[in-house]
Coordinates of C-alpha atoms in Angstrom, one line a residue:
Chain B
M1 CA 314.2 175.1 169.7
K2 CA 311.9 174.4 172.6
K3 CA 314.7 174.9 175.1
D4 CA 315.7 178.2 173.4
F5 CA 312.1 179.4 173.8
E6 CA 312.0 178.3 177.4
I7 CA 315.1 180.2 178.4
I8 CA 314.4 183.3 176.3
S9 CA 310.8 183.6 177.5
M10 CA 311.9 183.2 181.2
L11 CA 314.6 185.9 180.7
A12 CA 312.1 188.1 178.9
W13 CA 309.5 187.8 181.7
R14 CA 312.1 188.6 184.4
N15 CA 313.4 191.5 182.4
V16 CA 309.9 192.9 182.2
W17 CA 309.8 193.2 186.0
R18 CA 313.4 194.3 186.4
N19 CA 312.4 198.0 186.4
K20 CA 308.9 197.7 187.9
R21 CA 308.2 201.4 188.0
R22 CA 309.0 201.8 184.2
T23 CA 307.0 198.7 183.4
I24 CA 304.0 199.9 185.4
L25 CA 304.2 203.3 183.7
T26 CA 304.3 201.7 180.3
L27 CA 301.4 199.4 181.3
C28 CA 299.4 202.5 182.3
T29 CA 300.0 204.0 178.8
I30 CA 298.7 200.8 177.2
V31 CA 295.8 200.3 179.6
V32 CA 294.6 203.9 179.3
G33 CA 295.2 204.0 175.5
C34 CA 293.3 200.7 174.9
A35 CA 290.5 201.6 177.3
M36 CA 290.1 205.0 175.7
I37 CA 290.0 203.5 172.2
I38 CA 287.3 201.0 173.2
L39 CA 285.3 203.6 175.1
L40 CA 285.4 206.1 172.2
N41 CA 284.5 203.5 169.7
A42 CA 281.7 202.2 171.9
F43 CA 280.3 205.8 172.2
A44 CA 280.6 206.2 168.5
K45 CA 278.8 203.0 167.8
G46 CA 276.2 203.7 170.5
G47 CA 275.7 207.2 169.3
H48 CA 275.3 206.1 165.7
D49 CA 272.9 203.4 166.6
Q50 CA 270.9 205.9 168.6
M51 CA 270.9 208.4 165.7
I52 CA 269.7 205.6 163.3
E53 CA 267.1 204.6 165.8
D54 CA 265.9 208.2 166.2
A55 CA 266.0 208.9 162.5
T56 CA 264.1 205.7 161.6
G57 CA 262.1 205.2 164.7
L58 CA 259.6 208.1 164.3
V59 CA 258.4 207.7 160.8
M60 CA 260.9 206.2 158.4
G61 CA 261.3 202.6 159.8
H62 CA 264.4 200.4 159.2
I63 CA 263.4 198.9 155.8
H64 CA 261.0 199.8 153.0
I65 CA 259.5 197.7 150.3
H66 CA 258.5 199.8 147.3
E67 CA 257.6 199.3 143.7
K68 CA 260.8 199.7 141.8
G69 CA 261.3 203.4 141.0
Y70 CA 259.1 204.8 143.8
W71 CA 261.9 206.1 145.9
E72 CA 263.5 208.0 143.0
N73 CA 260.2 209.6 141.8
K74 CA 258.0 209.5 144.8
T75 CA 254.7 209.8 142.9
I76 CA 251.4 208.1 143.5
D77 CA 251.8 206.0 140.3
Y78 CA 254.5 203.7 141.7
A79 CA 252.2 201.5 143.8
F80 CA 252.0 197.7 144.1
E81 CA 249.6 195.1 145.2
A82 CA 250.0 193.9 148.8
D83 CA 249.6 190.2 148.0
E84 CA 249.9 187.3 150.3
S85 CA 253.4 186.2 149.2
I86 CA 254.8 189.4 150.6
E87 CA 252.9 189.2 153.9
K88 CA 254.1 185.6 154.2
A89 CA 257.7 186.5 153.6
L90 CA 257.5 189.3 156.2
S91 CA 255.7 187.3 158.9
S92 CA 258.1 184.3 158.6
N93 CA 261.2 186.4 159.0
T94 CA 262.4 186.0 162.6
H95 CA 264.6 189.2 162.4
I96 CA 261.5 191.3 161.7
R97 CA 259.8 192.7 164.9
A98 CA 256.9 194.4 163.1
Y99 CA 255.7 195.8 159.8
C100 CA 252.9 197.9 158.4
K101 CA 251.5 199.1 155.0
R102 CA 251.5 202.7 153.8
I103 CA 250.0 204.8 151.1
M104 CA 252.1 207.9 150.5
C105 CA 251.5 210.9 148.3
D106 CA 251.9 214.7 148.2
A107 CA 248.8 216.9 148.4
L108 CA 247.6 220.4 149.0
I109 CA 245.9 221.1 152.3
A110 CA 243.6 224.1 152.8
K111 CA 241.9 225.8 155.7
G112 CA 240.1 229.0 155.1
G113 CA 242.2 231.0 152.7
T114 CA 245.5 229.2 153.6
T115 CA 246.9 226.5 151.5
K116 CA 250.0 224.4 152.1
G117 CA 251.9 221.5 150.5
V118 CA 251.9 218.3 152.6
M119 CA 253.2 214.7 152.6
I120 CA 250.2 212.4 153.3
Q121 CA 250.7 209.0 154.8
G122 CA 247.9 206.5 154.9
V123 CA 248.7 204.2 157.9
E124 CA 247.3 201.2 159.7
P125 CA 247.1 202.9 163.2
V126 CA 247.6 199.8 165.4
R127 CA 250.4 198.2 163.3
E128 CA 252.0 201.6 162.6
K129 CA 252.4 202.1 166.4
Q130 CA 254.4 198.8 166.5
V131 CA 256.8 200.0 163.8
C132 CA 257.1 203.8 164.3
G133 CA 256.9 206.1 167.3
L134 CA 255.2 209.1 166.0
Y135 CA 252.2 208.4 168.2
K136 CA 254.4 209.1 171.2
C137 CA 254.9 212.7 170.0
I138 CA 251.2 213.7 170.2
I139 CA 251.0 216.9 172.1
K140 CA 247.3 217.7 171.7
G141 CA 244.4 215.4 171.0
R142 CA 245.1 211.7 170.2
Y143 CA 246.7 209.4 167.7
L144 CA 244.7 207.6 165.1
S145 CA 242.8 204.4 165.8
D146 CA 241.6 201.6 163.6
S147 CA 238.0 202.8 163.9
D148 CA 238.9 206.3 162.5
S149 CA 237.9 207.2 159.0
T150 CA 238.1 210.8 157.9
H151 CA 240.5 211.7 160.7
A152 CA 244.1 212.9 160.6
V153 CA 247.1 213.8 162.7
I154 CA 249.3 216.7 161.6
G155 CA 252.5 218.4 162.7
A156 CA 252.5 221.2 165.2
T157 CA 254.2 223.7 162.8
L158 CA 251.7 222.8 160.0
A159 CA 248.8 223.3 162.5
Q160 CA 250.3 226.6 163.5
N161 CA 250.7 227.7 159.9
L162 CA 247.1 226.7 159.0
K163 CA 245.8 228.2 162.3
V164 CA 244.0 224.9 163.1
D165 CA 243.4 222.9 166.2
V166 CA 242.1 219.5 167.3
G167 CA 238.5 219.1 166.1
N168 CA 238.9 221.5 163.1
T169 CA 238.2 220.2 159.6
I170 CA 240.7 220.7 156.8
A171 CA 240.5 219.9 153.1
I172 CA 243.0 218.0 151.1
I173 CA 243.3 217.8 147.3
S174 CA 245.6 215.7 145.2
Q175 CA 245.7 213.3 142.2
G176 CA 244.3 209.8 142.6
F177 CA 246.0 206.6 141.6
D178 CA 243.6 206.2 138.7
G179 CA 244.3 209.8 137.5
S180 CA 241.2 211.3 139.0
I181 CA 241.0 214.2 141.4
A182 CA 241.3 213.1 145.0
A183 CA 239.7 215.4 147.5
E184 CA 238.6 214.9 151.1
H185 CA 237.6 216.7 154.3
L186 CA 239.5 215.5 157.3
T187 CA 239.0 216.2 161.0
I188 CA 242.1 216.8 163.0
A189 CA 242.3 214.1 165.8
G190 CA 245.7 215.1 167.1
I191 CA 248.7 217.3 166.7
F192 CA 252.3 215.9 167.1
K193 CA 255.6 217.6 167.7
S194 CA 258.4 215.2 166.6
G195 CA 261.3 217.5 166.9
N196 CA 262.1 216.9 163.2
P197 CA 261.3 220.2 161.5
E198 CA 260.3 218.4 158.2
Y199 CA 257.8 216.1 159.8
D200 CA 256.4 218.9 162.0
K201 CA 255.9 221.2 159.0
F202 CA 254.8 218.9 156.2
L203 CA 253.5 215.5 157.5
L204 CA 249.9 214.4 157.7
Q205 CA 248.8 210.9 158.7
M206 CA 245.4 209.4 158.0
P207 CA 243.9 205.9 158.2
L208 CA 245.1 203.6 155.4
K209 CA 241.5 202.5 154.6
Q210 CA 240.4 206.0 154.1
A211 CA 243.5 206.9 152.0
D212 CA 242.7 203.8 149.8
E213 CA 239.3 205.3 149.2
T214 CA 240.3 208.9 148.9
F215 CA 243.1 208.2 146.4
S216 CA 241.3 205.4 144.6
M217 CA 244.2 203.0 145.3
M218 CA 242.1 199.8 144.8
G219 CA 244.0 197.9 147.3
Y220 CA 247.4 199.0 146.0
I221 CA 249.9 200.5 148.4
H222 CA 253.2 202.4 148.2
A223 CA 255.2 200.8 150.9
Y224 CA 255.7 198.1 153.5
V225 CA 257.6 199.7 156.4
I226 CA 259.6 197.2 158.5
K227 CA 261.1 197.4 162.0
A228 CA 264.0 195.0 162.6
S229 CA 264.5 193.3 165.9
R230 CA 268.0 194.8 165.9
I231 CA 269.8 197.3 163.7
D232 CA 272.5 194.8 163.0
N233 CA 269.9 192.5 161.4
I234 CA 268.9 195.0 158.7
D235 CA 271.3 193.7 156.1
A236 CA 270.3 190.1 156.7
I237 CA 266.6 191.0 156.4
T238 CA 267.2 193.1 153.2
S239 CA 269.1 190.4 151.4
S240 CA 266.7 187.6 152.5
L241 CA 263.6 189.6 151.4
S242 CA 265.2 190.6 148.1
K243 CA 265.5 187.0 147.1
K244 CA 261.9 186.1 148.1
L245 CA 259.9 189.0 146.9
P246 CA 258.5 189.6 143.3
N247 CA 260.6 191.3 140.8
N248 CA 258.5 194.5 140.6
V249 CA 259.4 195.5 144.1
E250 CA 262.7 196.6 145.8
V251 CA 263.8 196.3 149.4
L252 CA 265.6 199.4 150.7
G253 CA 267.4 199.5 154.0
W254 CA 267.7 202.8 156.0
E255 CA 271.2 203.4 154.4
K256 CA 269.6 203.8 151.0
L257 CA 266.6 205.6 152.4
M258 CA 268.7 208.2 154.2
P259 CA 272.1 208.5 152.4
E260 CA 272.8 211.8 154.1
L261 CA 272.8 210.0 157.5
V262 CA 275.2 207.4 156.1
Q263 CA 277.5 210.3 155.0
F264 CA 277.4 211.8 158.4
I265 CA 278.2 208.5 160.1
I266 CA 281.1 207.9 157.7
M267 CA 282.5 211.4 158.4
D268 CA 282.1 210.9 162.1
D269 CA 283.8 207.4 161.8
V270 CA 286.7 209.0 159.9
S271 CA 287.3 211.5 162.6
G272 CA 287.0 208.7 165.2
Y273 CA 289.6 206.6 163.4
L274 CA 292.0 209.6 163.3
F275 CA 291.6 209.9 167.0
D276 CA 292.1 206.1 167.4
L277 CA 295.3 206.4 165.3
M278 CA 296.7 209.1 167.6
L279 CA 296.0 206.9 170.6
F280 CA 297.6 203.9 168.9
L281 CA 300.7 206.0 168.2
V282 CA 300.8 207.2 171.8
V283 CA 300.8 203.6 173.0
A284 CA 303.3 202.6 170.4
F285 CA 305.8 205.3 171.2
G286 CA 305.3 204.5 174.9
I287 CA 306.4 200.9 174.1
L288 CA 309.2 202.1 171.8
N289 CA 310.6 204.4 174.5
T290 CA 310.5 201.7 177.2
I291 CA 312.1 199.0 175.0
Q292 CA 314.7 201.4 173.6
M293 CA 315.7 202.5 177.1
S294 CA 315.7 198.9 178.3
V295 CA 318.0 197.8 175.5
Y296 CA 320.3 200.8 175.9
E297 CA 320.7 200.1 179.7
R298 CA 321.5 196.5 179.0
T299 CA 324.0 197.0 176.3
R300 CA 326.9 195.4 178.3
E301 CA 324.7 192.6 179.4
L302 CA 323.5 191.9 175.9
G303 CA 327.2 192.0 174.7
I304 CA 328.0 189.4 177.4
M305 CA 325.1 187.2 176.3
K306 CA 326.3 187.4 172.7
A307 CA 329.8 186.6 173.8
V308 CA 328.8 183.4 175.6
G309 CA 326.9 182.1 172.6
T310 CA 323.4 183.7 172.4
T311 CA 322.6 184.1 168.7
P312 CA 321.3 187.4 167.2
G313 CA 318.0 185.7 166.5
Q314 CA 317.7 184.8 170.2
I315 CA 318.4 188.4 171.2
V316 CA 315.6 189.6 168.7
A317 CA 313.3 187.0 170.2
L318 CA 314.1 188.2 173.7
V319 CA 313.3 191.9 173.0
I320 CA 310.1 190.9 171.1
L321 CA 309.0 188.7 173.9
E322 CA 309.5 191.4 176.5
T323 CA 307.3 193.7 174.3
F324 CA 304.8 190.9 173.9
F325 CA 304.5 190.3 177.6
I326 CA 304.1 194.0 178.5
T327 CA 301.6 194.5 175.7
V328 CA 299.5 191.4 176.5
I329 CA 299.2 192.5 180.1
G330 CA 298.4 196.0 179.1
V331 CA 295.9 195.0 176.5
L332 CA 294.1 192.5 178.8
L333 CA 293.8 195.2 181.5
G334 CA 292.9 197.9 178.9
V335 CA 290.2 195.7 177.3
A336 CA 288.7 194.9 180.8
L337 CA 288.7 198.6 181.8
G338 CA 287.4 199.9 178.4
A339 CA 284.7 197.2 178.1
G340 CA 283.7 197.7 181.8
I341 CA 283.3 201.5 181.5
S342 CA 281.5 201.1 178.1
Y343 CA 279.2 198.5 179.6
Y344 CA 278.3 201.0 182.4
F345 CA 277.4 203.6 179.8
T346 CA 275.4 201.0 177.9
V347 CA 273.3 200.4 181.0
H348 CA 273.4 204.1 182.1
P349 CA 273.5 206.2 178.8
I350 CA 274.4 209.8 179.0
D351 CA 271.0 211.6 179.1
Y352 CA 270.8 215.1 177.7
S353 CA 267.0 215.1 177.6
Q354 CA 266.7 218.0 180.1
Y355 CA 268.5 220.1 177.4
S356 CA 266.4 218.8 174.5
E357 CA 265.0 222.2 173.7
E358 CA 268.5 223.8 173.5
I359 CA 269.8 220.8 171.5
A360 CA 266.8 221.0 169.1
V361 CA 267.9 224.5 168.1
W362 CA 270.8 222.8 166.4
G363 CA 268.4 220.4 164.6
I364 CA 269.6 217.4 166.8
T365 CA 266.8 215.3 168.1
T366 CA 269.0 212.7 169.8
T367 CA 269.2 213.3 173.5
I368 CA 270.3 209.9 174.8
F369 CA 273.9 208.8 174.1
P370 CA 274.5 205.2 175.0
A371 CA 277.7 203.3 174.5
T372 CA 277.6 200.0 172.6
V373 CA 280.5 197.8 173.3
T374 CA 281.0 195.1 170.7
I375 CA 283.2 192.0 170.5
A376 CA 284.6 193.3 167.2
N377 CA 285.5 196.7 168.8
T378 CA 287.4 195.0 171.6
V379 CA 289.1 192.3 169.5
V380 CA 290.2 194.8 166.8
T381 CA 291.5 197.2 169.4
A382 CA 293.4 194.4 171.2
V383 CA 294.9 193.0 168.0
L384 CA 295.8 196.4 166.5
T385 CA 297.5 197.4 169.8
M386 CA 299.5 194.1 169.7
I387 CA 300.5 194.6 166.1
V388 CA 301.5 198.2 166.4
S389 CA 303.5 197.5 169.6
L390 CA 305.3 194.6 168.1
L391 CA 306.0 196.5 164.9
F392 CA 307.5 199.4 166.9
C393 CA 309.8 197.1 169.0
I394 CA 311.4 195.7 165.8
F395 CA 313.8 198.6 165.6
P396 CA 315.3 198.3 169.1
A397 CA 315.2 194.5 168.8
R398 CA 317.3 194.6 165.6
R399 CA 319.6 197.2 167.2
A400 CA 320.2 194.8 170.1
S401 CA 320.8 191.8 167.8
K402 CA 323.4 193.8 165.8
L403 CA 325.4 194.9 168.9
H404 CA 329.1 194.1 168.5
P405 CA 330.0 192.0 171.5
V406 CA 333.4 193.8 172.0
E407 CA 331.9 197.3 171.9
A408 CA 328.9 196.3 173.9
I409 CA 331.0 194.8 176.7
R410 CA 333.0 198.0 176.9
H411 CA 329.7 200.0 177.3
I412 CA 329.2 201.3 180.8
Chain L
M1 CA 347.8 169.0 169.5
E2 CA 347.5 172.7 168.7
I3 CA 344.2 173.9 170.0
I4 CA 344.7 177.6 169.1
Q5 CA 346.7 178.8 166.1
V6 CA 347.1 182.4 165.3
V7 CA 348.8 183.1 162.0
N8 CA 350.1 186.5 161.0
C9 CA 347.1 188.2 162.7
T10 CA 346.8 192.0 162.3
K11 CA 344.0 194.2 163.6
D12 CA 343.5 197.8 162.7
Y13 CA 341.1 200.3 164.2
H14 CA 340.0 203.6 162.8
S15 CA 339.9 206.2 165.6
D16 CA 339.4 210.0 164.8
G17 CA 340.5 209.5 161.2
Q18 CA 343.7 207.7 162.4
I19 CA 344.5 204.1 161.8
V20 CA 345.4 202.4 165.1
H21 CA 347.4 199.1 164.6
A22 CA 346.2 197.1 167.6
L23 CA 347.9 193.8 166.4
R24 CA 350.8 193.7 164.0
G25 CA 351.4 190.2 162.5
V26 CA 350.9 188.1 165.6
H27 CA 351.9 184.4 165.4
L28 CA 350.9 182.2 168.3
S29 CA 350.1 178.5 169.0
L30 CA 348.6 177.0 172.2
H31 CA 348.4 173.3 173.0
K32 CA 345.6 171.5 174.9
G33 CA 345.9 171.9 178.6
E34 CA 348.1 175.0 178.7
F35 CA 347.8 177.6 181.4
A36 CA 349.1 180.7 179.6
A37 CA 348.9 184.4 180.2
I38 CA 349.3 187.3 177.7
A39 CA 350.9 190.1 179.6
G40 CA 351.5 193.7 178.6
P41 CA 350.8 197.3 179.5
S42 CA 347.4 198.9 178.8
G43 CA 346.8 199.4 175.0
S44 CA 349.4 196.8 174.1
G45 CA 346.8 194.6 172.3
K46 CA 346.4 191.8 174.7
T47 CA 342.5 192.1 175.0
T48 CA 342.3 192.5 171.2
L49 CA 344.3 189.3 170.7
L50 CA 342.0 187.5 173.1
N51 CA 338.9 188.9 171.4
C52 CA 340.2 187.7 168.0
I53 CA 341.0 184.3 169.4
G54 CA 337.5 184.1 171.0
G55 CA 335.7 185.1 167.8
L56 CA 334.4 188.3 169.4
D57 CA 336.2 190.3 166.9
Y58 CA 337.4 189.7 163.3
S59 CA 341.1 190.2 162.5
T60 CA 341.9 192.6 159.7
Q61 CA 344.4 190.2 158.2
G62 CA 345.7 186.7 159.0
N63 CA 343.9 183.7 160.4
V64 CA 342.8 182.3 163.7
Y65 CA 342.2 178.5 164.0
I66 CA 340.4 176.9 166.9
E67 CA 340.9 173.1 166.8
G68 CA 341.7 173.5 163.1
T69 CA 338.7 175.6 162.1
D70 CA 339.5 179.0 160.5
I71 CA 337.1 181.2 162.5
S72 CA 337.8 184.3 160.4
K73 CA 335.6 182.6 157.7
L74 CA 332.6 182.0 160.0
S75 CA 329.4 183.9 159.9
P76 CA 328.2 185.7 163.1
K77 CA 325.8 182.9 163.8
E78 CA 328.5 180.2 163.3
L79 CA 330.8 182.2 165.6
S80 CA 328.0 182.2 168.2
R81 CA 327.8 178.4 168.0
L82 CA 331.6 178.1 168.2
R83 CA 331.7 180.3 171.3
L84 CA 328.8 178.3 172.8
F85 CA 330.4 174.9 172.4
K86 CA 334.2 175.4 172.3
I87 CA 335.0 178.5 174.3
G88 CA 334.4 179.7 177.8
F89 CA 334.7 183.4 178.6
I90 CA 335.5 185.1 181.9
F91 CA 335.4 188.9 181.8
Q92 CA 336.7 191.5 184.3
A93 CA 333.5 192.0 186.2
Y94 CA 329.7 192.4 185.9
N95 CA 329.5 189.6 183.5
L96 CA 326.6 187.7 184.9
I97 CA 322.9 188.0 183.8
P98 CA 321.4 190.0 186.7
V99 CA 317.9 188.5 186.6
L100 CA 319.2 184.9 186.8
T101 CA 320.4 183.1 189.9
A102 CA 324.0 181.7 190.1
L103 CA 322.6 178.3 189.2
E104 CA 320.6 179.7 186.3
N105 CA 323.5 181.7 185.0
V106 CA 325.5 178.5 184.8
E107 CA 322.5 176.5 183.4
Y108 CA 322.0 179.2 180.7
I109 CA 324.9 177.9 178.6
L110 CA 323.6 174.3 178.9
L111 CA 320.1 175.5 178.0
L112 CA 321.5 177.2 174.9
Q113 CA 323.2 174.0 174.0
G114 CA 319.8 172.2 174.3
M115 CA 320.6 170.0 177.3
G116 CA 317.6 168.3 179.1
D117 CA 316.3 169.5 182.4
S118 CA 317.6 167.0 184.9
N119 CA 321.1 166.6 183.4
R120 CA 321.4 170.4 183.1
K121 CA 320.5 171.2 186.7
R122 CA 322.7 168.4 188.1
K123 CA 325.7 169.4 186.0
A124 CA 325.3 173.1 186.8
A125 CA 325.0 172.3 190.6
E126 CA 328.1 170.1 190.4
V127 CA 330.2 172.8 188.8
L128 CA 329.0 175.4 191.3
E129 CA 330.0 173.0 194.1
L130 CA 333.4 172.6 192.5
V131 CA 334.0 176.3 192.6
G132 CA 332.8 176.4 196.2
L133 CA 329.4 178.0 195.8
K134 CA 327.2 175.1 196.8
D135 CA 325.3 177.2 199.4
E136 CA 325.0 180.3 197.2
M137 CA 323.6 178.8 194.0
H138 CA 320.1 180.2 194.4
R139 CA 321.3 183.7 194.9
L140 CA 321.1 186.5 192.4
P141 CA 324.4 188.1 191.3
H142 CA 323.8 191.3 193.3
E143 CA 323.5 189.1 196.4
L144 CA 327.0 187.7 195.9
S145 CA 330.4 189.3 196.5
G146 CA 332.7 190.2 193.6
G147 CA 334.8 187.1 194.2
Q148 CA 331.8 184.9 194.3
Q149 CA 330.5 186.5 191.1
Q150 CA 333.8 185.6 189.4
R151 CA 333.5 182.1 190.7
V152 CA 330.1 181.8 189.1
A153 CA 331.6 183.2 185.9
I154 CA 334.3 180.6 186.0
A155 CA 331.6 177.9 186.6
R156 CA 329.7 179.2 183.6
A157 CA 332.9 179.2 181.5
I158 CA 333.7 175.6 182.3
V159 CA 330.3 173.9 182.6
S160 CA 330.1 172.8 179.0
S161 CA 333.7 171.4 179.2
P162 CA 334.9 173.8 176.5
A163 CA 338.3 173.3 174.7
I164 CA 339.5 176.8 175.8
V165 CA 338.7 179.3 178.6
L166 CA 339.6 182.9 177.7
A167 CA 339.8 185.1 180.7
D168 CA 340.2 188.9 180.3
E169 CA 341.8 190.2 183.4
P170 CA 339.8 188.0 185.7
T171 CA 341.4 189.3 188.9
A172 CA 341.3 193.0 188.0
N173 CA 338.3 193.8 190.2
V174 CA 338.9 191.6 193.2
D175 CA 341.3 191.9 196.1
Q176 CA 344.5 190.0 196.1
K177 CA 343.3 187.2 198.4
T178 CA 340.3 186.6 196.3
G179 CA 342.4 186.9 193.1
S180 CA 344.8 184.2 194.5
A181 CA 341.9 181.9 195.4
L182 CA 340.4 182.3 191.9
L183 CA 343.7 181.5 190.3
D184 CA 344.0 178.4 192.6
L185 CA 340.6 177.3 191.4
M186 CA 341.4 177.9 187.7
E187 CA 344.8 176.1 188.0
H188 CA 343.0 173.2 189.7
L189 CA 340.5 173.0 186.9
N190 CA 343.3 173.2 184.3
K191 CA 345.1 170.3 186.0
E192 CA 342.0 168.2 186.8
K193 CA 340.0 168.7 183.6
Q194 CA 342.8 169.5 181.1
I195 CA 341.0 172.8 180.2
T196 CA 343.2 175.2 178.3
F197 CA 343.3 178.6 180.0
L198 CA 344.5 181.8 178.3
F199 CA 344.5 185.0 180.3
S200 CA 345.1 188.6 179.4
T201 CA 346.5 190.4 182.4
H202 CA 348.8 193.0 183.8
D203 CA 348.4 191.5 187.3
P204 CA 351.9 190.3 188.4
M205 CA 350.2 187.6 190.5
V206 CA 348.7 186.1 187.4
M207 CA 352.0 186.4 185.5
K208 CA 353.7 184.6 188.3
R209 CA 351.2 181.7 188.3
A210 CA 351.0 181.2 184.5
H211 CA 352.8 178.3 183.1
R212 CA 353.5 180.2 179.9
L213 CA 354.0 183.9 179.7
I214 CA 353.5 185.7 176.4
N215 CA 354.6 189.4 176.5
I216 CA 353.0 191.7 174.0
I217 CA 353.9 195.3 173.3
D218 CA 352.5 197.6 170.6
G219 CA 350.6 194.7 169.1
M220 CA 353.6 192.4 168.7
I221 CA 354.6 189.4 170.7
V222 CA 358.1 190.3 172.0
K223 CA 358.7 187.4 174.4
D224 CA 357.1 183.9 174.8
T225 CA 358.4 182.0 177.9
L226 CA 357.6 178.6 179.2
V227 CA 357.8 178.6 183.0
K228 CA 358.5 175.4 185.0
R229 CA 356.3 175.3 188.1
K230 CA 356.6 173.0 191.0
N231 CA 353.6 170.8 191.5
K232 CA 351.6 172.0 194.6

């Protein structure tokens, strides 16, 4: 058995290099196909990560802790006490980069004779800046600080609609946590432009302490907002916290907070997989063509080999090993090329920021498109290319093994 | 001892809806150490008979026995084993594996038989020396002349000391001088190693050198003559 393998593998290796030009062309098909699949998947993964980061990075955060039912109803009544056990669980989790508390409710905002509906977020300014990046979007004035009280930052569209500017005072009115009327005058400290039309039109942030007082929260909050050290850690954090936290709260990852983004990523993945499938088929048919031609050209030789005692199984093994050798070389080169180019785009992402205004017209706020090459991407691509190639060589291998020696020897 | 026994062997082919009777009830026996030739015109059935004896083709009816084994009852894999261990083949031309050197072509049979490295290389080299290719053993087939390639094929056919060597028109693609030298070599091996040789040929030189001449016409043996040769 060992000797069989020795001779068959030696023959297969030499046969691979018998027609160098054809082998190199086939290798090019595999290398380019493999590299393209890895690169496209890396861009898809990088693009999705960036979209998630952009979508969660400004205001949403990666993970929320709410009282059960808050996210479905989004009313002021679903608040919980921010006790020490929750803080302890959050600070001891090494996958969490930062977290902050929020009070969230809807309100009416008025200036002069104009009234608008807004989403109010009471935030801890310093900790909020560690979790979300809205402070970077201030275009006028400044972001909130811990020493602020009756101050607020609002979106640029909202400011425009209310015809207010930095330093102006606005009135908010809503329902308090205890059922009372909550009303306050707030001074506009800053105006932000996030690029997200919803935030720019409806969002107002004010200090958490003031929000606690204005809405009579009595120390209760609506959310802990968490930033994970890496997007890939979100599931681990969610499941770990779910086990440790009290029963009245729920831990929701960004996928549950933004199901429409999940839907988009799934749709994008499906079209990506279809493209991958096409590339796999191109590679597979390239291999099939080469092996088919190689077997056809060697019909007489294979007939002689059978005549002198080579078994059908050894002929199948020969053809499969030839495919295996070509594919392994192609896959190794393809993985190196694909991972190399992907790494370049990881370090030097495609930057469309100079076209950000044109892109924003389409409602897209992502302007940086990095590639993220993962071990899973390269391993899955390599393994699938091997499997598809070996599956496609079975047909010519079986045909070769079934050659009738007499007819094969007559073949010219 | 009968090494080959063909009993009432018929072989029919279907060609363009017609049945072609390539062999019609052939009876033939060969003993160990014979140096025989099947002669006949093109299409007479001599190669078909050789193929049936070598297990490369199944007969339509009748039986072929190699050292008492009825090969018409063997599976393709069993036939492969039989050809590997009992029969050596020499074809007209282009019958070497192009990517293997002369030595490796000869070794190939021994490798398939599972022989160990040192024995295999020594034995293959000895046989190549015997056929006069000591200095060419590391050359690839395309670097050898037609006659040298046939010598390698002979070396490959006899390296495992098979019971029979079947040679299908071995001199057809070489000049007369080379053909004569090849026949000298095979006759020598027949005498020295008692290997049974059976040729199919229409080369008069081969017919002249054979110790037994079997004439076949239209798939039937019409004459079977033992020829007394003077020892060289």
